[in-house]
């Protein structure tokens, strides 16, 4: 496998699948199966999961909820998704741990870097919930930060688009996919990959990002096998 330890970022919105809200069990199962495929091949997998299928701080603010309060609500939503994913993976026989940036002892461990690394070394999938644990951040930034902390080889951003395009492929049919692009080009061209905090963290710590379509079954394995799936962002 091309990478030994990965940080997979899954958006909460993607978990909605064909539903308008919440968690689609079909999508959940698919993600768990795809993760199992690579764990079975010896890849150490850590996951940061979003919460946009339930709640986002910015949207809450628009409806009159205090922003900080809304962000904490969003973080709690990511823990709900993490618990669902944990359960789906355990059903397939995987060993897992959920660690949260906000203490919730009855449902998960607190985030402890050394402990997370130990779990990974033992072949357990570690899910990081509650993002960074602070408001005004996103789970993309949490993905970059946790990846750096645990010494991951790459951040794999699983989305519903199969990479980074010259313009939005859902709006512009002539948009072309980059197979590889530099961090600097991402800034210069104003491409929408991850938020700036997330990208900057990766750039400063020389951590590559691969943006790929996680909704296509088996794609995670393809990325790890070194197939040119998605877009690679490097220095
Ligand atoms: N959030 C936060 N700090 C973090 C991570 C998340 O405040 O470190 C909040 C923020 O309100 C965000 C919400 O949790 O909108 C859900 O996360 P995100 O929007 O990143 O989820 P995704 O878009 O991946 O589904």
PDB file of C-alpha atoms and ligand atoms in Angstrom:
ATOM      1  CA  UNK A   1       0.000   0.000   0.000  1.00  0.00           C
ATOM      2  CA  UNK A   2       1.204   3.487  -0.827  1.00  0.00           C
ATOM      3  CA  UNK A   3       0.438   4.951   2.613  1.00  0.00           C
ATOM      4  CA  UNK A   4       0.784   3.227   5.961  1.00  0.00           C
ATOM      5  CA  UNK A   5      -1.179   5.586   8.199  1.00  0.00           C
ATOM      6  CA  UNK A   6      -3.988   7.721   6.811  1.00  0.00           C
ATOM      7  CA  UNK A   7      -6.374  10.345   8.078  1.00  0.00           C
ATOM      8  CA  UNK A   8      -9.658  10.029   6.242  1.00  0.00           C
ATOM      9  CA  UNK A   9     -11.977  13.019   6.334  1.00  0.00           C
ATOM     10  CA  UNK A  10     -15.628  12.191   5.782  1.00  0.00           C
ATOM     11  CA  UNK A  11     -18.185  14.963   5.625  1.00  0.00           C
ATOM     12  CA  UNK A  12     -21.349  14.723   7.631  1.00  0.00           C
ATOM     13  CA  UNK A  13     -23.344  15.779   4.610  1.00  0.00           C
ATOM     14  CA  UNK A  14     -22.138  12.737   2.665  1.00  0.00           C
ATOM     15  CA  UNK A  15     -23.625  10.495   5.333  1.00  0.00           C
ATOM     16  CA  UNK A  16     -27.058  11.779   4.353  1.00  0.00           C
ATOM     17  CA  UNK A  17     -26.801   9.709   1.185  1.00  0.00           C
ATOM     18  CA  UNK A  18     -30.195   9.661  -0.456  1.00  0.00           C
ATOM     19  CA  UNK A  19     -31.916  11.176   2.574  1.00  0.00           C
ATOM     20  CA  UNK A  20     -32.506  14.892   3.222  1.00  0.00           C
ATOM     21  CA  UNK A  21     -31.312  14.811   6.791  1.00  0.00           C
ATOM     22  CA  UNK A  22     -29.543  12.523   9.232  1.00  0.00           C
ATOM     23  CA  UNK A  23     -27.810   9.287   8.397  1.00  0.00           C
ATOM     24  CA  UNK A  24     -28.459   6.989   5.450  1.00  0.00           C
ATOM     25  CA  UNK A  25     -27.775   3.399   6.620  1.00  0.00           C
ATOM     26  CA  UNK A  26     -26.779   2.340   3.094  1.00  0.00           C
ATOM     27  CA  UNK A  27     -24.095   5.018   2.890  1.00  0.00           C
ATOM     28  CA  UNK A  28     -22.926   4.227   6.398  1.00  0.00           C
ATOM     29  CA  UNK A  29     -22.514   0.553   5.542  1.00  0.00           C
ATOM     30  CA  UNK A  30     -20.671   1.399   2.341  1.00  0.00           C
ATOM     31  CA  UNK A  31     -18.171   3.625   4.190  1.00  0.00           C
ATOM     32  CA  UNK A  32     -17.605   0.957   6.844  1.00  0.00           C
ATOM     33  CA  UNK A  33     -17.002  -1.710   4.174  1.00  0.00           C
ATOM     34  CA  UNK A  34     -14.573   0.474   2.249  1.00  0.00           C
ATOM     35  CA  UNK A  35     -12.622   1.231   5.404  1.00  0.00           C
ATOM     36  CA  UNK A  36     -12.509  -2.482   6.253  1.00  0.00           C
ATOM     37  CA  UNK A  37     -11.029  -3.265   2.839  1.00  0.00           C
ATOM     38  CA  UNK A  38      -7.954  -1.186   3.572  1.00  0.00           C
ATOM     39  CA  UNK A  39      -7.658  -2.053   7.279  1.00  0.00           C
ATOM     40  CA  UNK A  40      -7.565  -5.729   6.252  1.00  0.00           C
ATOM     41  CA  UNK A  41      -4.557  -4.887   4.087  1.00  0.00           C
ATOM     42  CA  UNK A  42      -2.701  -3.438   7.064  1.00  0.00           C
ATOM     43  CA  UNK A  43      -3.369   0.286   6.610  1.00  0.00           C
ATOM     44  CA  UNK A  44      -3.738   2.252   9.855  1.00  0.00           C
ATOM     45  CA  UNK A  45      -6.903   4.331   9.566  1.00  0.00           C
ATOM     46  CA  UNK A  46      -7.932   7.392  11.553  1.00  0.00           C
ATOM     47  CA  UNK A  47     -11.141   9.188  10.615  1.00  0.00           C
ATOM     48  CA  UNK A  48     -12.416  12.703  11.200  1.00  0.00           C
ATOM     49  CA  UNK A  49     -16.109  12.967  10.610  1.00  0.00           C
ATOM     50  CA  UNK A  50     -18.154  16.121  10.006  1.00  0.00           C
ATOM     51  CA  UNK A  51     -21.590  17.019  11.269  1.00  0.00           C
ATOM     52  CA  UNK A  52     -23.170  19.019   8.467  1.00  0.00           C
ATOM     53  CA  UNK A  53     -25.966  16.456   8.036  1.00  0.00           C
ATOM     54  CA  UNK A  54     -27.293  17.580  11.411  1.00  0.00           C
ATOM     55  CA  UNK A  55     -25.971  20.967  12.309  1.00  0.00           C
ATOM     56  CA  UNK A  56     -23.600  23.760  11.318  1.00  0.00           C
ATOM     57  CA  UNK A  57     -22.693  26.709  13.527  1.00  0.00           C
ATOM     58  CA  UNK A  58     -22.907  29.262  10.706  1.00  0.00           C
ATOM     59  CA  UNK A  59     -26.401  28.143   9.683  1.00  0.00           C
ATOM     60  CA  UNK A  60     -27.490  28.244  13.317  1.00  0.00           C
ATOM     61  CA  UNK A  61     -26.272  31.824  13.597  1.00  0.00           C
ATOM     62  CA  UNK A  62     -28.516  32.805  10.700  1.00  0.00           C
ATOM     63  CA  UNK A  63     -31.490  31.473  12.627  1.00  0.00           C
ATOM     64  CA  UNK A  64     -30.662  33.467  15.745  1.00  0.00           C
ATOM     65  CA  UNK A  65     -28.609  30.945  17.741  1.00  0.00           C
ATOM     66  CA  UNK A  66     -25.397  32.276  19.256  1.00  0.00           C
ATOM     67  CA  UNK A  67     -22.474  31.311  17.014  1.00  0.00           C
ATOM     68  CA  UNK A  68     -20.341  29.720  19.705  1.00  0.00           C
ATOM     69  CA  UNK A  69     -23.335  27.792  20.991  1.00  0.00           C
ATOM     70  CA  UNK A  70     -24.105  26.696  17.421  1.00  0.00           C
ATOM     71  CA  UNK A  71     -20.544  25.546  16.855  1.00  0.00           C
ATOM     72  CA  UNK A  72     -20.663  23.378  19.965  1.00  0.00           C
ATOM     73  CA  UNK A  73     -23.953  21.947  18.702  1.00  0.00           C
ATOM     74  CA  UNK A  74     -22.203  21.184  15.404  1.00  0.00           C
ATOM     75  CA  UNK A  75     -19.384  19.465  17.267  1.00  0.00           C
ATOM     76  CA  UNK A  76     -21.876  17.314  19.154  1.00  0.00           C
ATOM     77  CA  UNK A  77     -23.401  16.357  15.802  1.00  0.00           C
ATOM     78  CA  UNK A  78     -20.028  15.015  14.673  1.00  0.00           C
ATOM     79  CA  UNK A  79     -19.953  12.771  17.734  1.00  0.00           C
ATOM     80  CA  UNK A  80     -23.367  11.360  16.777  1.00  0.00           C
ATOM     81  CA  UNK A  81     -22.005  10.553  13.311  1.00  0.00           C
ATOM     82  CA  UNK A  82     -18.873   9.085  14.850  1.00  0.00           C
ATOM     83  CA  UNK A  83     -20.938   6.792  17.045  1.00  0.00           C
ATOM     84  CA  UNK A  84     -22.953   5.608  14.053  1.00  0.00           C
ATOM     85  CA  UNK A  85     -19.821   4.940  12.024  1.00  0.00           C
ATOM     86  CA  UNK A  86     -18.202   3.161  14.943  1.00  0.00           C
ATOM     87  CA  UNK A  87     -21.184   0.893  15.271  1.00  0.00           C
ATOM     88  CA  UNK A  88     -21.269   0.123  11.536  1.00  0.00           C
ATOM     89  CA  UNK A  89     -17.577  -0.746  11.527  1.00  0.00           C
ATOM     90  CA  UNK A  90     -17.842  -2.914  14.632  1.00  0.00           C
ATOM     91  CA  UNK A  91     -20.652  -4.850  12.994  1.00  0.00           C
ATOM     92  CA  UNK A  92     -18.145  -5.796  10.294  1.00  0.00           C
ATOM     93  CA  UNK A  93     -15.706  -7.044  12.917  1.00  0.00           C
ATOM     94  CA  UNK A  94     -13.378  -4.058  12.989  1.00  0.00           C
ATOM     95  CA  UNK A  95     -11.872  -2.882  16.258  1.00  0.00           C
ATOM     96  CA  UNK A  96     -12.553   0.794  16.796  1.00  0.00           C
ATOM     97  CA  UNK A  97     -12.197   3.660  19.235  1.00  0.00           C
ATOM     98  CA  UNK A  98     -13.999   6.987  19.224  1.00  0.00           C
ATOM     99  CA  UNK A  99     -12.072   9.910  20.678  1.00  0.00           C
ATOM    100  CA  UNK A 100     -13.646  13.285  21.195  1.00  0.00           C
ATOM    101  CA  UNK A 101     -12.284  16.810  21.437  1.00  0.00           C
ATOM    102  CA  UNK A 102     -15.009  17.468  24.040  1.00  0.00           C
ATOM    103  CA  UNK A 103     -15.077  15.162  27.048  1.00  0.00           C
ATOM    104  CA  UNK A 104     -17.969  12.710  26.985  1.00  0.00           C
ATOM    105  CA  UNK A 105     -16.789   9.833  29.106  1.00  0.00           C
ATOM    106  CA  UNK A 106     -19.867   7.639  28.792  1.00  0.00           C
ATOM    107  CA  UNK A 107     -19.701   7.460  25.019  1.00  0.00           C
ATOM    108  CA  UNK A 108     -16.078   7.945  24.003  1.00  0.00           C
ATOM    109  CA  UNK A 109     -12.510   8.521  25.065  1.00  0.00           C
ATOM    110  CA  UNK A 110     -11.086  12.012  25.265  1.00  0.00           C
ATOM    111  CA  UNK A 111      -8.617  12.850  22.514  1.00  0.00           C
ATOM    112  CA  UNK A 112      -5.188  11.731  23.697  1.00  0.00           C
ATOM    113  CA  UNK A 113      -2.571  11.652  20.991  1.00  0.00           C
ATOM    114  CA  UNK A 114      -0.406   8.888  22.408  1.00  0.00           C
ATOM    115  CA  UNK A 115      -3.408   6.717  23.034  1.00  0.00           C
ATOM    116  CA  UNK A 116      -4.710   7.310  19.518  1.00  0.00           C
ATOM    117  CA  UNK A 117      -1.368   6.285  18.037  1.00  0.00           C
ATOM    118  CA  UNK A 118      -1.294   3.149  20.178  1.00  0.00           C
ATOM    119  CA  UNK A 119      -4.777   2.179  18.958  1.00  0.00           C
ATOM    120  CA  UNK A 120      -3.667   2.618  15.371  1.00  0.00           C
ATOM    121  CA  UNK A 121      -0.589   0.485  15.931  1.00  0.00           C
ATOM    122  CA  UNK A 122      -2.854  -2.236  17.245  1.00  0.00           C
ATOM    123  CA  UNK A 123      -4.968  -2.093  14.091  1.00  0.00           C
ATOM    124  CA  UNK A 124      -7.918  -0.256  15.602  1.00  0.00           C
ATOM    125  CA  UNK A 125      -9.717   2.360  13.564  1.00  0.00           C
ATOM    126  CA  UNK A 126      -9.727   5.627  15.488  1.00  0.00           C
ATOM    127  CA  UNK A 127     -12.562   8.068  14.866  1.00  0.00           C
ATOM    128  CA  UNK A 128     -12.025  11.630  16.015  1.00  0.00           C
ATOM    129  CA  UNK A 129     -15.267  13.363  16.967  1.00  0.00           C
ATOM    130  CA  UNK A 130     -16.060  16.946  18.031  1.00  0.00           C
ATOM    131  CA  UNK A 131     -13.539  18.388  15.582  1.00  0.00           C
ATOM    132  CA  UNK A 132     -10.812  20.313  17.330  1.00  0.00           C
ATOM    133  CA  UNK A 133     -13.068  20.914  20.315  1.00  0.00           C
ATOM    134  CA  UNK A 134     -13.157  24.679  19.773  1.00  0.00           C
ATOM    135  CA  UNK A 135     -15.693  26.893  18.021  1.00  0.00           C
ATOM    136  CA  UNK A 136     -14.896  28.793  14.792  1.00  0.00           C
ATOM    137  CA  UNK A 137     -13.133  25.791  13.303  1.00  0.00           C
ATOM    138  CA  UNK A 138     -14.306  23.157  10.863  1.00  0.00           C
ATOM    139  CA  UNK A 139     -13.834  19.439  10.732  1.00  0.00           C
ATOM    140  CA  UNK A 140     -11.542  19.985   7.718  1.00  0.00           C
ATOM    141  CA  UNK A 141      -9.171  21.863  10.004  1.00  0.00           C
ATOM    142  CA  UNK A 142      -9.581  19.124  12.593  1.00  0.00           C
ATOM    143  CA  UNK A 143      -8.608  16.582   9.924  1.00  0.00           C
ATOM    144  CA  UNK A 144      -5.379  18.434   9.130  1.00  0.00           C
ATOM    145  CA  UNK A 145      -4.527  18.995  12.782  1.00  0.00           C
ATOM    146  CA  UNK A 146      -5.191  15.430  13.918  1.00  0.00           C
ATOM    147  CA  UNK A 147      -3.309  14.069  10.900  1.00  0.00           C
ATOM    148  CA  UNK A 148      -0.256  16.076  11.872  1.00  0.00           C
ATOM    149  CA  UNK A 149      -0.561  15.128  15.527  1.00  0.00           C
ATOM    150  CA  UNK A 150      -0.733  11.388  14.869  1.00  0.00           C
ATOM    151  CA  UNK A 151       1.910  11.470  12.135  1.00  0.00           C
ATOM    152  CA  UNK A 152      -0.357  10.401   9.272  1.00  0.00           C
ATOM    153  CA  UNK A 153       1.244  10.077   5.837  1.00  0.00           C
ATOM    154  CA  UNK A 154      -1.637  11.788   4.044  1.00  0.00           C
ATOM    155  CA  UNK A 155      -5.036  13.439   4.504  1.00  0.00           C
ATOM    156  CA  UNK A 156      -7.646  11.790   2.324  1.00  0.00           C
ATOM    157  CA  UNK A 157     -10.560  14.099   1.810  1.00  0.00           C
ATOM    158  CA  UNK A 158     -13.486  11.968   0.707  1.00  0.00           C
ATOM    159  CA  UNK A 159     -16.108  14.040  -1.057  1.00  0.00           C
ATOM    160  CA  UNK A 160     -18.759  13.551  -3.712  1.00  0.00           C
ATOM    161  CA  UNK A 161     -16.591  15.002  -6.471  1.00  0.00           C
ATOM    162  CA  UNK A 162     -13.692  12.965  -7.833  1.00  0.00           C
ATOM    163  CA  UNK A 163     -11.045  15.617  -7.269  1.00  0.00           C
ATOM    164  CA  UNK A 164     -10.189  19.280  -7.764  1.00  0.00           C
ATOM    165  CA  UNK A 165     -11.403  20.851 -10.991  1.00  0.00           C
ATOM    166  CA  UNK A 166     -10.502  23.992 -12.907  1.00  0.00           C
ATOM    167  CA  UNK A 167     -14.029  25.172 -12.035  1.00  0.00           C
ATOM    168  CA  UNK A 168     -17.120  23.626 -10.445  1.00  0.00           C
ATOM    169  CA  UNK A 169     -17.790  20.443 -12.503  1.00  0.00           C
ATOM    170  CA  UNK A 170     -21.419  20.393 -11.351  1.00  0.00           C
ATOM    171  CA  UNK A 171     -21.951  23.807 -12.991  1.00  0.00           C
ATOM    172  CA  UNK A 172     -19.409  23.787 -15.811  1.00  0.00           C
ATOM    173  CA  UNK A 173     -19.286  20.604 -17.962  1.00  0.00           C
ATOM    174  CA  UNK A 174     -15.985  21.619 -19.593  1.00  0.00           C
ATOM    175  CA  UNK A 175     -14.199  21.818 -16.214  1.00  0.00           C
ATOM    176  CA  UNK A 176     -11.096  19.610 -16.057  1.00  0.00           C
ATOM    177  CA  UNK A 177      -9.724  17.615 -13.163  1.00  0.00           C
ATOM    178  CA  UNK A 178      -6.197  18.183 -11.878  1.00  0.00           C
ATOM    179  CA  UNK A 179      -4.386  14.954 -11.104  1.00  0.00           C
ATOM    180  CA  UNK A 180      -1.799  16.889  -9.113  1.00  0.00           C
ATOM    181  CA  UNK A 181      -1.606  20.479  -7.903  1.00  0.00           C
ATOM    182  CA  UNK A 182       0.565  22.495  -5.495  1.00  0.00           C
ATOM    183  CA  UNK A 183      -0.647  24.246  -2.345  1.00  0.00           C
ATOM    184  CA  UNK A 184       0.415  27.575  -3.861  1.00  0.00           C
ATOM    185  CA  UNK A 185      -1.677  26.990  -6.983  1.00  0.00           C
ATOM    186  CA  UNK A 186      -4.668  26.126  -4.824  1.00  0.00           C
ATOM    187  CA  UNK A 187      -4.373  29.559  -3.135  1.00  0.00           C
ATOM    188  CA  UNK A 188      -3.592  31.456  -6.312  1.00  0.00           C
ATOM    189  CA  UNK A 189      -6.475  29.978  -8.245  1.00  0.00           C
ATOM    190  CA  UNK A 190      -8.829  30.273  -5.275  1.00  0.00           C
ATOM    191  CA  UNK A 191      -9.820  26.609  -5.604  1.00  0.00           C
ATOM    192  CA  UNK A 192     -12.298  25.223  -3.175  1.00  0.00           C
ATOM    193  CA  UNK A 193     -10.552  22.206  -1.631  1.00  0.00           C
ATOM    194  CA  UNK A 194     -10.708  22.580   2.125  1.00  0.00           C
ATOM    195  CA  UNK A 195     -10.883  25.769   4.165  1.00  0.00           C
ATOM    196  CA  UNK A 196      -7.748  27.903   4.348  1.00  0.00           C
ATOM    197  CA  UNK A 197      -6.863  26.926   7.918  1.00  0.00           C
ATOM    198  CA  UNK A 198      -6.893  23.269   6.919  1.00  0.00           C
ATOM    199  CA  UNK A 199      -4.795  23.825   3.781  1.00  0.00           C
ATOM    200  CA  UNK A 200      -2.273  26.064   5.538  1.00  0.00           C
ATOM    201  CA  UNK A 201      -1.740  23.512   8.296  1.00  0.00           C
ATOM    202  CA  UNK A 202      -0.997  20.832   5.711  1.00  0.00           C
ATOM    203  CA  UNK A 203       1.297  23.066   3.704  1.00  0.00           C
ATOM    204  CA  UNK A 204       3.297  24.200   6.733  1.00  0.00           C
ATOM    205  CA  UNK A 205       3.739  20.615   7.868  1.00  0.00           C
ATOM    206  CA  UNK A 206       4.400  19.180   4.433  1.00  0.00           C
ATOM    207  CA  UNK A 207       1.417  16.857   4.602  1.00  0.00           C
ATOM    208  CA  UNK A 208      -0.108  15.882   1.242  1.00  0.00           C
ATOM    209  CA  UNK A 209      -3.865  15.911   0.695  1.00  0.00           C
ATOM    210  CA  UNK A 210      -5.758  13.711  -1.743  1.00  0.00           C
ATOM    211  CA  UNK A 211      -9.262  14.810  -2.683  1.00  0.00           C
ATOM    212  CA  UNK A 212     -11.290  11.914  -4.071  1.00  0.00           C
ATOM    213  CA  UNK A 213     -14.827  10.611  -4.526  1.00  0.00           C
ATOM    214  CA  UNK A 214     -15.577   8.505  -1.465  1.00  0.00           C
ATOM    215  CA  UNK A 215     -19.072   7.774  -2.724  1.00  0.00           C
ATOM    216  CA  UNK A 216     -17.749   5.449  -5.421  1.00  0.00           C
ATOM    217  CA  UNK A 217     -17.303   2.039  -3.881  1.00  0.00           C
ATOM    218  CA  UNK A 218     -13.761   0.748  -3.679  1.00  0.00           C
ATOM    219  CA  UNK A 219     -12.217   4.160  -4.361  1.00  0.00           C
ATOM    220  CA  UNK A 220     -10.450   4.316  -1.004  1.00  0.00           C
ATOM    221  CA  UNK A 221      -8.580   1.119  -1.859  1.00  0.00           C
ATOM    222  CA  UNK A 222      -7.702   2.512  -5.287  1.00  0.00           C
ATOM    223  CA  UNK A 223      -6.209   5.659  -3.733  1.00  0.00           C
ATOM    224  CA  UNK A 224      -4.140   3.569  -1.342  1.00  0.00           C
ATOM    225  CA  UNK A 225      -3.013   1.266  -4.133  1.00  0.00           C
ATOM    226  CA  UNK A 226      -1.524   4.307  -5.841  1.00  0.00           C
ATOM    227  CA  UNK A 227      -4.046   4.542  -8.682  1.00  0.00           C
ATOM    228  CA  UNK A 228      -4.547   8.035 -10.029  1.00  0.00           C
ATOM    229  CA  UNK A 229      -7.898   8.622  -8.414  1.00  0.00           C
ATOM    230  CA  UNK A 230      -8.772  12.174  -7.392  1.00  0.00           C
ATOM    231  CA  UNK A 231      -6.326  15.052  -7.030  1.00  0.00           C
ATOM    232  CA  UNK A 232      -3.086  15.072  -5.078  1.00  0.00           C
ATOM    233  CA  UNK A 233      -2.166  18.371  -3.390  1.00  0.00           C
ATOM    234  CA  UNK A 234       1.510  18.660  -2.418  1.00  0.00           C
ATOM    235  CA  UNK A 235       4.238  21.271  -1.915  1.00  0.00           C
TER     236      UNK A 235
HETATM  237  N1  LIG B   1     -17.212  22.686  14.492  1.00  0.00           N
HETATM  238  C1  LIG B   1     -16.497  23.526  15.338  1.00  0.00           C
HETATM  239  N2  LIG B   1     -15.170  23.245  15.599  1.00  0.00           N
HETATM  240  C2  LIG B   1     -14.513  22.186  15.049  1.00  0.00           C
HETATM  241  C3  LIG B   1     -15.247  21.341  14.159  1.00  0.00           C
HETATM  242  C4  LIG B   1     -16.580  21.602  13.907  1.00  0.00           C
HETATM  243  O1  LIG B   1     -17.031  24.499  15.833  1.00  0.00           O
HETATM  244  O2  LIG B   1     -13.321  21.971  15.333  1.00  0.00           O
HETATM  245  C5  LIG B   1     -18.661  22.897  14.285  1.00  0.00           C
HETATM  246  C6  LIG B   1     -18.976  23.950  13.231  1.00  0.00           C
HETATM  247  O3  LIG B   1     -20.142  24.646  13.632  1.00  0.00           O
HETATM  248  C7  LIG B   1     -19.282  23.097  12.004  1.00  0.00           C
HETATM  249  C8  LIG B   1     -19.983  21.898  12.611  1.00  0.00           C
HETATM  250  O4  LIG B   1     -19.270  21.692  13.841  1.00  0.00           O
HETATM  251  O5  LIG B   1     -20.098  23.761  11.088  1.00  0.00           O
HETATM  252  C9  LIG B   1     -19.992  20.633  11.777  1.00  0.00           C
HETATM  253  O6  LIG B   1     -18.755  20.391  11.181  1.00  0.00           O
HETATM  254  P1  LIG B   1     -18.472  20.625   9.603  1.00  0.00           P
HETATM  255  O7  LIG B   1     -19.293  21.757   9.099  1.00  0.00           O
HETATM  256  O8  LIG B   1     -17.000  20.725   9.417  1.00  0.00           O
HETATM  257  O9  LIG B   1     -19.013  19.264   9.007  1.00  0.00           O
HETATM  258  P2  LIG B   1     -19.058  18.759   7.468  1.00  0.00           P
HETATM  259  O10 LIG B   1     -19.147  19.956   6.569  1.00  0.00           O
HETATM  260  O11 LIG B   1     -17.794  18.010   7.221  1.00  0.00           O
HETATM  261  O12 LIG B   1     -20.246  17.856   7.433  1.00  0.00           O
END
